[in-house]
Coordinates of C-alpha atoms in Angstrom, one line a residue:
M1191 CA -0.1 0.1 0.2
H1192 CA 3.0 2.2 0.6
R1193 CA 4.5 1.6 -2.5
Q1194 CA 1.4 2.4 -4.2
N1195 CA 1.0 5.8 -2.8
D1196 CA 4.7 6.9 -3.7
I1197 CA 3.6 5.4 -7.2
N1198 CA 0.8 7.8 -6.9
K1199 CA 2.6 10.7 -5.7
H1200 CA 5.5 10.3 -8.7
I1201 CA 2.5 10.0 -11.1
Y1202 CA 1.0 12.9 -10.0
V1203 CA 4.3 15.2 -9.8
I1204 CA 4.8 13.9 -13.5
V1205 CA 1.7 15.1 -14.1
K1206 CA 1.8 18.5 -12.7
V1207 CA 5.3 19.3 -14.4
F1208 CA 3.8 17.9 -17.8
A1209 CA 0.4 20.5 -17.0
V1210 CA 3.2 23.2 -16.6
L1211 CA 5.1 22.7 -19.7
F1212 CA 2.2 22.6 -21.9
A1213 CA 0.9 25.7 -20.1
V1214 CA 4.2 27.3 -21.0
I1215 CA 4.3 26.2 -24.2
F1216 CA 0.5 27.3 -25.2
L1217 CA 1.0 30.6 -23.1
N1218 CA 4.3 30.9 -25.8
L1219 CA 2.3 30.5 -28.9
A1220 CA -0.8 32.6 -27.7
Y1221 CA 2.0 35.4 -27.1
I1222 CA 3.6 34.9 -30.9
Q1223 CA 0.1 34.6 -32.4
V1224 CA -1.4 37.8 -30.7
Y1225 CA 1.5 39.7 -29.9
E1226 CA 4.2 38.9 -32.4
A1227 CA 2.1 38.4 -35.2
E1228 CA 2.6 41.5 -37.0
D1229 CA 6.1 41.9 -36.9
L1230 CA 6.4 38.3 -37.6
L1231 CA 4.2 38.9 -41.4
N1232 CA 6.5 42.1 -42.0
N1233 CA 9.9 39.9 -41.6
P1234 CA 11.1 39.8 -45.2
H1235 CA 12.7 36.7 -44.2
N1236 CA 9.5 34.6 -42.8
S1237 CA 9.6 31.6 -45.2
H1238 CA 5.4 31.7 -45.2
V1239 CA 5.4 35.5 -46.4
M1240 CA 8.4 34.8 -49.0
E1241 CA 6.5 31.9 -50.6
K1242 CA 3.1 33.8 -50.6
A1243 CA 5.2 36.8 -52.6
A1244 CA 6.2 34.7 -55.4
E1245 CA 2.3 33.8 -55.8
I1246 CA 0.6 37.0 -55.7
Q1247 CA 0.9 40.2 -57.6
R1248 CA 2.2 42.7 -54.7
G1249 CA 0.4 46.2 -54.0
K1250 CA 1.5 49.2 -55.2
I1251 CA 3.1 52.2 -53.8
I1252 CA 1.3 55.3 -54.4
D1253 CA 2.3 59.3 -53.8
N1254 CA 0.0 61.8 -52.2
S1255 CA -1.4 62.7 -55.5
G1256 CA -2.2 59.5 -57.2
V1257 CA 1.4 58.9 -58.3
I1258 CA 2.8 55.1 -59.1
L1259 CA 5.8 54.9 -57.3
A1260 CA 6.3 50.8 -57.6
D1261 CA 4.3 48.6 -59.1
T1262 CA 4.0 45.1 -60.0
Q1263 CA 4.2 43.5 -63.8
K1264 CA 4.0 40.0 -64.5
E1265 CA 6.2 38.3 -66.6
K1266 CA 5.1 34.3 -67.5
N1267 CA 5.2 32.7 -64.5
S1268 CA 6.0 35.2 -62.0
F1269 CA 6.0 38.8 -60.6
K1270 CA 8.5 41.5 -61.4
R1271 CA 8.6 44.5 -59.1
V1272 CA 9.1 47.8 -60.8
Y1273 CA 10.1 51.2 -59.8
P1274 CA 9.1 54.1 -62.6
Y1275 CA 11.4 56.5 -60.5
G1276 CA 14.5 54.8 -60.2
E1277 CA 16.8 56.3 -58.1
V1278 CA 14.9 59.6 -57.0
F1279 CA 12.8 57.3 -54.5
A1280 CA 14.8 54.7 -53.7
P1281 CA 15.9 55.8 -50.0
P1282 CA 12.5 55.6 -48.8
L1283 CA 11.3 53.0 -51.1
G1284 CA 13.8 50.4 -50.5
Y1285 CA 14.0 47.1 -53.1
V1286 CA 12.1 43.8 -52.8
S1287 CA 14.8 41.0 -54.1
D1288 CA 14.2 37.2 -53.9
K1289 CA 18.0 37.3 -53.3
L1290 CA 18.6 40.0 -50.7
G1291 CA 15.1 40.4 -49.0
Y1292 CA 13.1 43.7 -48.6
S1293 CA 14.0 47.3 -47.4
G1294 CA 12.8 50.8 -46.5
I1295 CA 8.9 51.0 -47.1
E1296 CA 9.1 47.7 -48.9
A1297 CA 10.1 46.2 -45.8
S1298 CA 8.1 48.2 -43.1
Q1299 CA 4.8 47.6 -44.9
N1300 CA 5.6 44.0 -46.4
A1301 CA 2.6 42.5 -44.8
Q1302 CA 0.0 45.0 -46.5
L1303 CA 1.8 44.8 -50.0
A1304 CA 1.9 41.3 -50.0
G1305 CA -1.8 41.1 -48.9
N1306 CA -1.4 39.6 -45.4
N1307 CA -4.4 40.4 -43.3
M1308 CA -4.1 39.7 -39.5
Q1309 CA -7.5 38.7 -39.0
L1310 CA -7.3 36.4 -41.7
H1311 CA -4.1 35.3 -40.6
A1312 CA -5.1 34.1 -36.5
L1313 CA -6.9 31.2 -39.0
G1314 CA -3.7 29.6 -39.6
P1315 CA -3.7 27.3 -42.7
L1316 CA -7.6 28.4 -43.1
S1317 CA -6.5 31.7 -44.7
Q1318 CA -5.2 30.4 -47.4
L1319 CA -9.1 29.8 -48.7
F1320 CA -9.8 33.4 -48.4
E1321 CA -6.6 35.6 -49.2
P1322 CA -6.7 37.8 -52.1
Q1323 CA -3.8 37.0 -54.8
V1324 CA -3.2 40.6 -55.2
G1325 CA -1.4 42.8 -52.1
N1326 CA -2.7 45.9 -51.1
D1327 CA -1.5 49.6 -52.2
V1328 CA 0.5 51.8 -49.9
H1329 CA -0.3 55.4 -50.0
L1330 CA 2.5 57.6 -48.9
T1331 CA 2.8 61.2 -48.2
L1332 CA 5.4 61.4 -49.9
S1333 CA 5.0 64.2 -53.5
A1334 CA 6.8 62.9 -56.8
A1335 CA 6.6 66.6 -57.6
Y1336 CA 8.4 67.5 -54.2
Q1337 CA 11.1 64.6 -54.3
Q1338 CA 11.9 65.1 -58.2
A1339 CA 12.6 68.5 -57.4
A1340 CA 14.7 68.0 -54.8
Y1341 CA 16.8 65.4 -56.2
D1342 CA 17.6 67.5 -59.3
A1343 CA 18.3 70.5 -57.3
L1344 CA 20.8 68.5 -55.4
G1345 CA 22.7 67.4 -58.4
E1346 CA 25.5 65.0 -58.6
R1347 CA 26.4 66.4 -54.7
K1348 CA 26.3 64.0 -52.0
G1349 CA 23.9 64.9 -49.4
A1350 CA 20.3 64.8 -48.0
V1351 CA 16.7 67.1 -48.3
V1352 CA 14.1 66.7 -46.2
I1353 CA 10.6 68.8 -46.6
L1354 CA 8.0 68.2 -44.3
N1355 CA 4.5 69.4 -44.0
R1356 CA 5.2 71.5 -40.7
K1357 CA 1.4 71.1 -39.8
T1358 CA 0.6 67.6 -39.9
G1359 CA 4.1 65.8 -39.9
E1360 CA 4.1 64.4 -43.2
I1361 CA 6.7 63.9 -45.0
L1362 CA 6.8 65.3 -48.8
A1363 CA 10.6 64.7 -49.7
M1364 CA 13.5 62.3 -48.4
V1365 CA 16.1 62.8 -51.1
S1366 CA 19.6 61.1 -50.4
R1367 CA 22.3 61.1 -53.1
P1368 CA 24.2 59.4 -54.3
S1369 CA 21.5 56.6 -54.6
F1370 CA 20.8 53.3 -56.3
N1371 CA 18.5 51.8 -58.6
P1372 CA 16.4 49.3 -57.2
N1373 CA 15.3 48.1 -60.3
D1374 CA 18.8 46.9 -60.7
I1375 CA 19.5 46.1 -57.2
D1376 CA 20.6 42.3 -57.7
A1377 CA 22.8 42.7 -60.2
E1378 CA 24.1 46.0 -58.9
W1379 CA 24.8 44.6 -55.3
D1380 CA 28.2 44.0 -55.3
T1381 CA 29.2 46.9 -56.5
L1382 CA 26.9 48.9 -54.3
R1383 CA 27.9 47.6 -50.7
T1384 CA 31.5 48.2 -51.0
D1385 CA 31.1 51.8 -52.7
E1386 CA 32.6 54.0 -50.4
N1387 CA 30.0 57.0 -51.0
S1388 CA 27.5 54.6 -49.4
P1389 CA 24.6 54.4 -51.7
L1390 CA 22.7 52.2 -50.1
L1391 CA 22.4 54.9 -46.7
N1392 CA 19.3 56.9 -46.7
R1393 CA 21.4 60.1 -45.4
A1394 CA 18.1 61.8 -44.7
S1395 CA 17.0 60.1 -42.0
Q1396 CA 20.2 57.9 -41.2
G1397 CA 23.1 60.0 -41.9
L1398 CA 24.6 61.6 -38.8
Y1399 CA 26.8 64.9 -39.1
P1400 CA 27.8 67.8 -36.7
P1401 CA 24.4 70.0 -37.1
G1402 CA 26.8 73.7 -36.9
S1403 CA 25.2 76.8 -37.0
T1404 CA 21.9 75.3 -37.8
I1405 CA 21.6 74.5 -34.0
K1406 CA 21.7 78.0 -33.1
P1407 CA 17.8 78.5 -33.3
L1408 CA 17.9 75.4 -30.4
I1409 CA 20.0 77.0 -28.6
A1410 CA 18.4 80.3 -28.5
D1411 CA 15.4 78.8 -27.4
G1412 CA 17.6 77.7 -24.4
A1413 CA 18.9 80.8 -23.5
L1414 CA 15.5 82.5 -23.8
T1415 CA 13.5 79.9 -21.9
S1416 CA 16.2 79.4 -18.6
G1417 CA 16.2 83.2 -18.6
V1418 CA 20.6 83.3 -19.1
A1419 CA 19.6 86.0 -21.9
T1420 CA 16.8 88.1 -23.0
T1421 CA 16.0 89.3 -26.1
D1422 CA 18.5 92.4 -25.6
T1423 CA 21.1 90.9 -24.1
I1424 CA 24.3 92.0 -25.7
V1425 CA 27.7 90.1 -26.3
N1426 CA 30.7 91.5 -27.7
C1427 CA 32.4 90.1 -30.6
T1428 CA 35.5 90.6 -31.5
G1429 CA 36.5 88.1 -33.9
S1430 CA 36.9 85.3 -31.6
L1431 CA 35.6 84.2 -27.8
Y1432 CA 38.5 83.9 -25.6
I1433 CA 37.7 80.9 -23.0
N1434 CA 41.0 80.5 -21.4
S1435 CA 44.2 80.8 -22.0
S1436 CA 44.7 77.8 -24.1
Y1437 CA 41.7 77.9 -26.1
S1438 CA 39.4 80.7 -27.8
L1439 CA 36.4 80.2 -30.4
A1440 CA 36.6 81.9 -33.4
D1441 CA 33.7 83.3 -35.5
S1442 CA 33.4 82.5 -39.3
S1443 CA 37.1 84.1 -41.0
G1444 CA 37.4 86.1 -37.8
E1445 CA 34.5 88.2 -38.3
M1446 CA 33.8 90.9 -36.0
H1447 CA 29.7 91.4 -35.5
G1448 CA 30.8 94.1 -32.5
A1449 CA 28.1 94.5 -29.9
V1450 CA 25.4 92.0 -30.8
N1451 CA 21.7 90.7 -29.7
L1452 CA 20.2 88.2 -30.0
A1453 CA 18.2 89.1 -33.3
G1454 CA 21.7 90.2 -34.8
A1455 CA 23.5 87.1 -33.5
I1456 CA 20.9 84.8 -35.6
M1457 CA 21.0 86.7 -38.5
H1458 CA 24.8 86.9 -38.7
S1459 CA 25.5 83.9 -37.1
C1460 CA 28.0 85.0 -34.7
N1461 CA 29.7 82.2 -33.2
S1462 CA 30.9 84.4 -30.3
Y1463 CA 27.3 85.2 -29.1
F1464 CA 26.1 81.5 -29.3
G1465 CA 29.3 80.0 -27.9
T1466 CA 28.9 82.5 -24.5
M1467 CA 25.0 80.9 -24.1
G1468 CA 26.4 77.5 -24.3
I1469 CA 28.5 78.0 -21.1
R1470 CA 26.1 80.4 -19.8
L1471 CA 23.4 77.2 -20.2
G1472 CA 25.9 74.6 -18.6
E1473 CA 25.9 71.3 -18.4
D1474 CA 22.1 71.2 -17.1
G1475 CA 20.6 73.7 -19.3
L1476 CA 21.7 72.2 -22.3
A1477 CA 20.7 69.0 -21.1
E1478 CA 17.1 70.4 -20.8
T1479 CA 17.0 72.3 -23.8
F1480 CA 18.2 69.3 -26.2
S1481 CA 15.7 66.9 -24.1
R1482 CA 12.8 69.2 -24.9
F1483 CA 13.0 69.2 -28.4
G1484 CA 13.2 65.6 -28.6
Y1485 CA 16.9 65.0 -29.4
D1486 CA 17.5 62.1 -26.2
R1487 CA 15.0 60.0 -27.5
E1488 CA 14.1 57.6 -30.2
L1489 CA 11.5 58.7 -32.7
E1490 CA 9.1 55.2 -33.4
S1491 CA 8.0 56.1 -36.9
D1492 CA 7.2 53.9 -39.9
F1493 CA 10.4 54.4 -41.5
I1494 CA 13.7 53.5 -40.4
N1495 CA 15.9 56.6 -38.2
T1496 CA 18.5 57.5 -36.6
A1497 CA 18.5 58.9 -33.1
P1498 CA 20.6 62.1 -32.5
E1499 CA 24.1 61.0 -30.3
L1500 CA 24.4 63.5 -27.8
P1501 CA 27.7 64.9 -25.7
D1502 CA 28.2 63.6 -22.5
F1503 CA 26.5 67.1 -20.8
A1504 CA 28.2 66.3 -17.4
N1505 CA 31.6 66.2 -18.3
L1506 CA 32.4 69.0 -20.9
S1507 CA 34.6 71.8 -20.4
E1508 CA 33.7 75.6 -20.9
G1509 CA 35.3 75.4 -24.5
E1510 CA 33.5 72.3 -25.1
L1511 CA 29.9 73.8 -23.9
A1512 CA 30.9 76.8 -26.0
Q1513 CA 31.5 74.1 -29.2
V1514 CA 27.9 72.6 -28.2
G1515 CA 26.8 76.1 -28.8
I1516 CA 27.5 76.3 -32.1
G1517 CA 26.6 72.7 -33.1
Q1518 CA 30.2 71.1 -33.1
S1519 CA 32.0 69.1 -29.7
T1520 CA 30.5 65.4 -30.3
L1521 CA 27.0 66.4 -31.7
L1522 CA 25.4 64.5 -34.3
V1523 CA 22.0 64.6 -35.8
T1524 CA 20.1 63.4 -38.8
P1525 CA 18.7 66.4 -41.7
L1526 CA 15.4 64.9 -40.7
R1527 CA 15.9 66.2 -37.0
M1528 CA 17.1 69.3 -38.0
A1529 CA 13.7 69.8 -40.5
M1530 CA 11.9 68.8 -36.9
L1531 CA 13.8 71.4 -35.2
A1532 CA 13.1 74.3 -38.4
A1533 CA 9.1 72.8 -38.2
S1534 CA 9.0 73.0 -34.1
I1535 CA 10.2 77.1 -34.8
G1536 CA 7.4 77.4 -37.6
N1537 CA 4.9 75.9 -35.7
Q1538 CA 4.8 77.6 -32.4
G1539 CA 6.6 75.1 -30.5
V1540 CA 4.4 72.2 -31.6
L1541 CA 6.7 69.2 -32.8
M1542 CA 4.7 66.9 -34.9
K1543 CA 5.8 63.4 -35.7
P1544 CA 7.0 62.7 -39.0
F1545 CA 5.3 59.7 -41.5
L1546 CA 5.1 58.1 -44.4
V1547 CA 2.6 56.0 -44.7
K1548 CA -0.9 58.0 -45.0
Q1549 CA -3.3 54.9 -46.1
I1550 CA -3.7 51.7 -46.8
T1551 CA -6.2 50.5 -49.6
S1552 CA -7.7 47.3 -50.7
P1553 CA -7.1 46.2 -54.4
D1554 CA -10.9 47.2 -54.9
N1555 CA -9.9 50.7 -53.3
T1556 CA -11.5 50.2 -49.9
V1557 CA -9.6 51.8 -47.4
I1558 CA -7.9 49.6 -44.5
E1559 CA -6.5 52.0 -42.5
T1560 CA -5.8 55.9 -42.6
H1561 CA -2.9 57.4 -40.5
E1562 CA -3.6 60.7 -39.3
P1563 CA -1.7 63.6 -38.3
E1564 CA -0.2 62.9 -34.7
K1565 CA 1.7 65.6 -32.1
W1566 CA 4.9 64.1 -30.7
L1567 CA 6.0 66.9 -28.8
T1568 CA 5.1 70.3 -27.6
V1569 CA 8.8 71.9 -27.3
S1570 CA 8.7 75.3 -26.7
S1571 CA 6.2 78.0 -26.3
P1572 CA 4.4 80.1 -28.8
E1573 CA 5.8 83.4 -27.4
I1574 CA 9.3 82.0 -27.6
T1575 CA 9.3 80.6 -30.9
N1576 CA 7.8 83.7 -32.6
I1577 CA 10.7 86.0 -31.3
I1578 CA 13.0 82.9 -32.8
Y1579 CA 10.9 82.6 -36.2
A1580 CA 10.8 86.9 -36.4
D1581 CA 14.8 86.6 -36.3
M1582 CA 15.1 83.9 -38.3
K1583 CA 13.0 86.0 -41.6
Q1584 CA 16.1 88.2 -41.0
V1585 CA 18.6 85.9 -42.1
I1586 CA 16.3 85.1 -45.7
A1587 CA 15.9 89.0 -45.8
S1588 CA 19.4 90.5 -44.7
G1589 CA 21.6 87.9 -43.1
T1590 CA 23.5 84.7 -44.4
G1591 CA 20.7 83.3 -46.1
T1592 CA 19.3 85.4 -48.7
R1593 CA 20.3 83.3 -51.9
A1594 CA 17.4 81.2 -50.6
A1595 CA 15.1 83.7 -51.5
V1596 CA 11.9 83.4 -53.5
D1597 CA 10.0 86.2 -54.6
G1598 CA 6.2 85.8 -52.8
I1599 CA 6.9 83.5 -50.3
E1600 CA 7.7 84.4 -46.5
M1601 CA 10.2 82.2 -45.4
I1602 CA 12.8 81.7 -42.1
G1603 CA 16.1 80.1 -42.3
K1604 CA 19.4 79.3 -40.7
T1605 CA 22.3 78.5 -42.8
G1606 CA 25.4 76.2 -40.9
T1607 CA 29.0 75.2 -41.9
A1608 CA 29.9 72.4 -39.7
E1609 CA 33.3 71.3 -39.4
N1610 CA 34.0 68.2 -40.3
S1611 CA 37.2 66.1 -38.8
A1612 CA 37.3 63.7 -41.7
G1613 CA 37.9 66.3 -44.4
A1614 CA 35.8 69.4 -45.9
D1615 CA 33.0 71.2 -44.0
H1616 CA 29.5 70.3 -44.5
A1617 CA 27.0 73.1 -46.1
W1618 CA 23.8 72.8 -44.0
F1619 CA 20.7 75.4 -44.7
I1620 CA 17.4 74.6 -42.7
G1621 CA 14.3 76.6 -42.4
C1622 CA 10.1 76.9 -43.2
A1623 CA 8.1 78.5 -46.2
N1624 CA 4.8 79.4 -46.6
M1625 CA 3.6 77.9 -49.7
P1626 CA 0.6 78.2 -51.5
D1627 CA -0.5 74.8 -50.5
E1628 CA 1.3 73.8 -47.6
D1629 CA 3.4 75.3 -44.9
I1630 CA 6.7 73.7 -45.1
A1631 CA 9.8 72.9 -43.2
F1632 CA 12.7 71.6 -44.8
A1633 CA 16.4 70.6 -43.6
I1634 CA 19.5 70.1 -46.6
I1635 CA 23.3 69.2 -46.4
V1636 CA 25.6 69.1 -48.5
E1637 CA 28.5 67.2 -47.9
N1638 CA 31.7 68.5 -47.7
S1639 CA 30.9 71.5 -50.0
G1640 CA 31.9 74.5 -47.7
F1641 CA 29.8 77.6 -46.3
G1642 CA 26.2 76.9 -45.8
G1643 CA 24.7 80.4 -47.3
G1644 CA 26.6 79.4 -50.6
E1645 CA 26.0 75.8 -51.3
A1646 CA 22.9 74.8 -49.3
A1647 CA 20.8 77.7 -49.0
P1648 CA 20.5 78.1 -52.9
I1649 CA 19.0 74.4 -53.3
I1650 CA 15.9 74.9 -51.6
K1651 CA 15.3 78.0 -54.0
N1652 CA 15.7 75.6 -56.7
I1653 CA 13.0 73.2 -55.5
L1654 CA 10.6 76.0 -54.8
T1655 CA 11.0 77.7 -57.5
N1656 CA 10.4 74.7 -59.9
I1657 CA 7.3 73.5 -57.4
L1658 CA 5.8 77.2 -58.0
A1659 CA 6.2 76.8 -61.7
K1660 CA 4.9 73.5 -62.1
E1661 CA 1.6 74.7 -60.2
G1662 CA 1.5 77.6 -62.6
K1663 CA 2.4 80.1 -59.3

């Protein structure tokens, strides 16, 4: 009897162990089915997705006015992905390749483009009875007109252009050069991946650069918000800012601006003024200012983007604080983030979340999803951003950005010439413009090209003039 009880106890323990194991397996399967299903469907290496993709006609990618940016053609017993604009849209759209997988929007929206329905997917194998043979169409915020104009204006130079609708966060243009032709991705892959000019890098949202003087509107906001300066605070610029016996911060070409207030410092891009503001703000003030503008956090969006790299504020010397004040030190940002900075100044301190995907429609044009504009942060007050906005208007009217001016268009701007340890200086220009159909913000960088006012500012004029001509305005 005692032996029988021992056996029963052992059986009971074994049953409990198996029950726990089955519960763990069940919970894991439920977690995968419920929480990870969408990520698995979007994974280009999912064998089920890849097998199905070869059997269906992949959905179109379409711009904000109905222009087809990516399509699928049937060739004998297979499908071929076609990109009518080739290199122009390659950085945001990405590519489709049986050998290499997917990238860009083709990857992030893979499940929709391949016709994978989340509700049907939950049915498992039964879903095959109901799934369509044509994928869904993805409608983007990108504008073929803005994208082509920006691509042409940048020309053969290395760099990037980002243009946003600053009221909604819709990305109208995301240009990166050099680029690649997604129609030839398989044939050109070996050349592209070893090219020292990095054509596969989307410089607009992933390229990291020192911002140079384009960061000065943010420093101005920090100074005014913290109270370390007012609009009337004067700094005497003698051509360089004396930090200590071993270091002075020079102004561009040693230019002497004399007694300058905030408006004059922004208009003439005075390093002595903003170096002084960097020191006055100190480690805590700089850290707080960059945090308010979102530079210390990831941007979760429907496209890949790289977060800024901030200095170690707690361990900066006075000279390094001054360097941060003029956008140097170890500070690195993407053109996207600089366009967002300009957008927040032009939108009275409200920063909208940038996005690319506007709508998803089924093959019969039924709307499946609509993505609405979303506020990301309130970075500052209307009172302070309006002051900086007015000062940045003078950059266009009579300051360092006069070559950006477009007749009849209200515009603000800030030039930047960023020192580059790996070569010649980078040219920057950021700002806002009130176009007839949308209020935009923009950022332009031209790598290794020199002064922002001479190299980057004329590019936005070229783009906007092109758009106005096409619209007959």
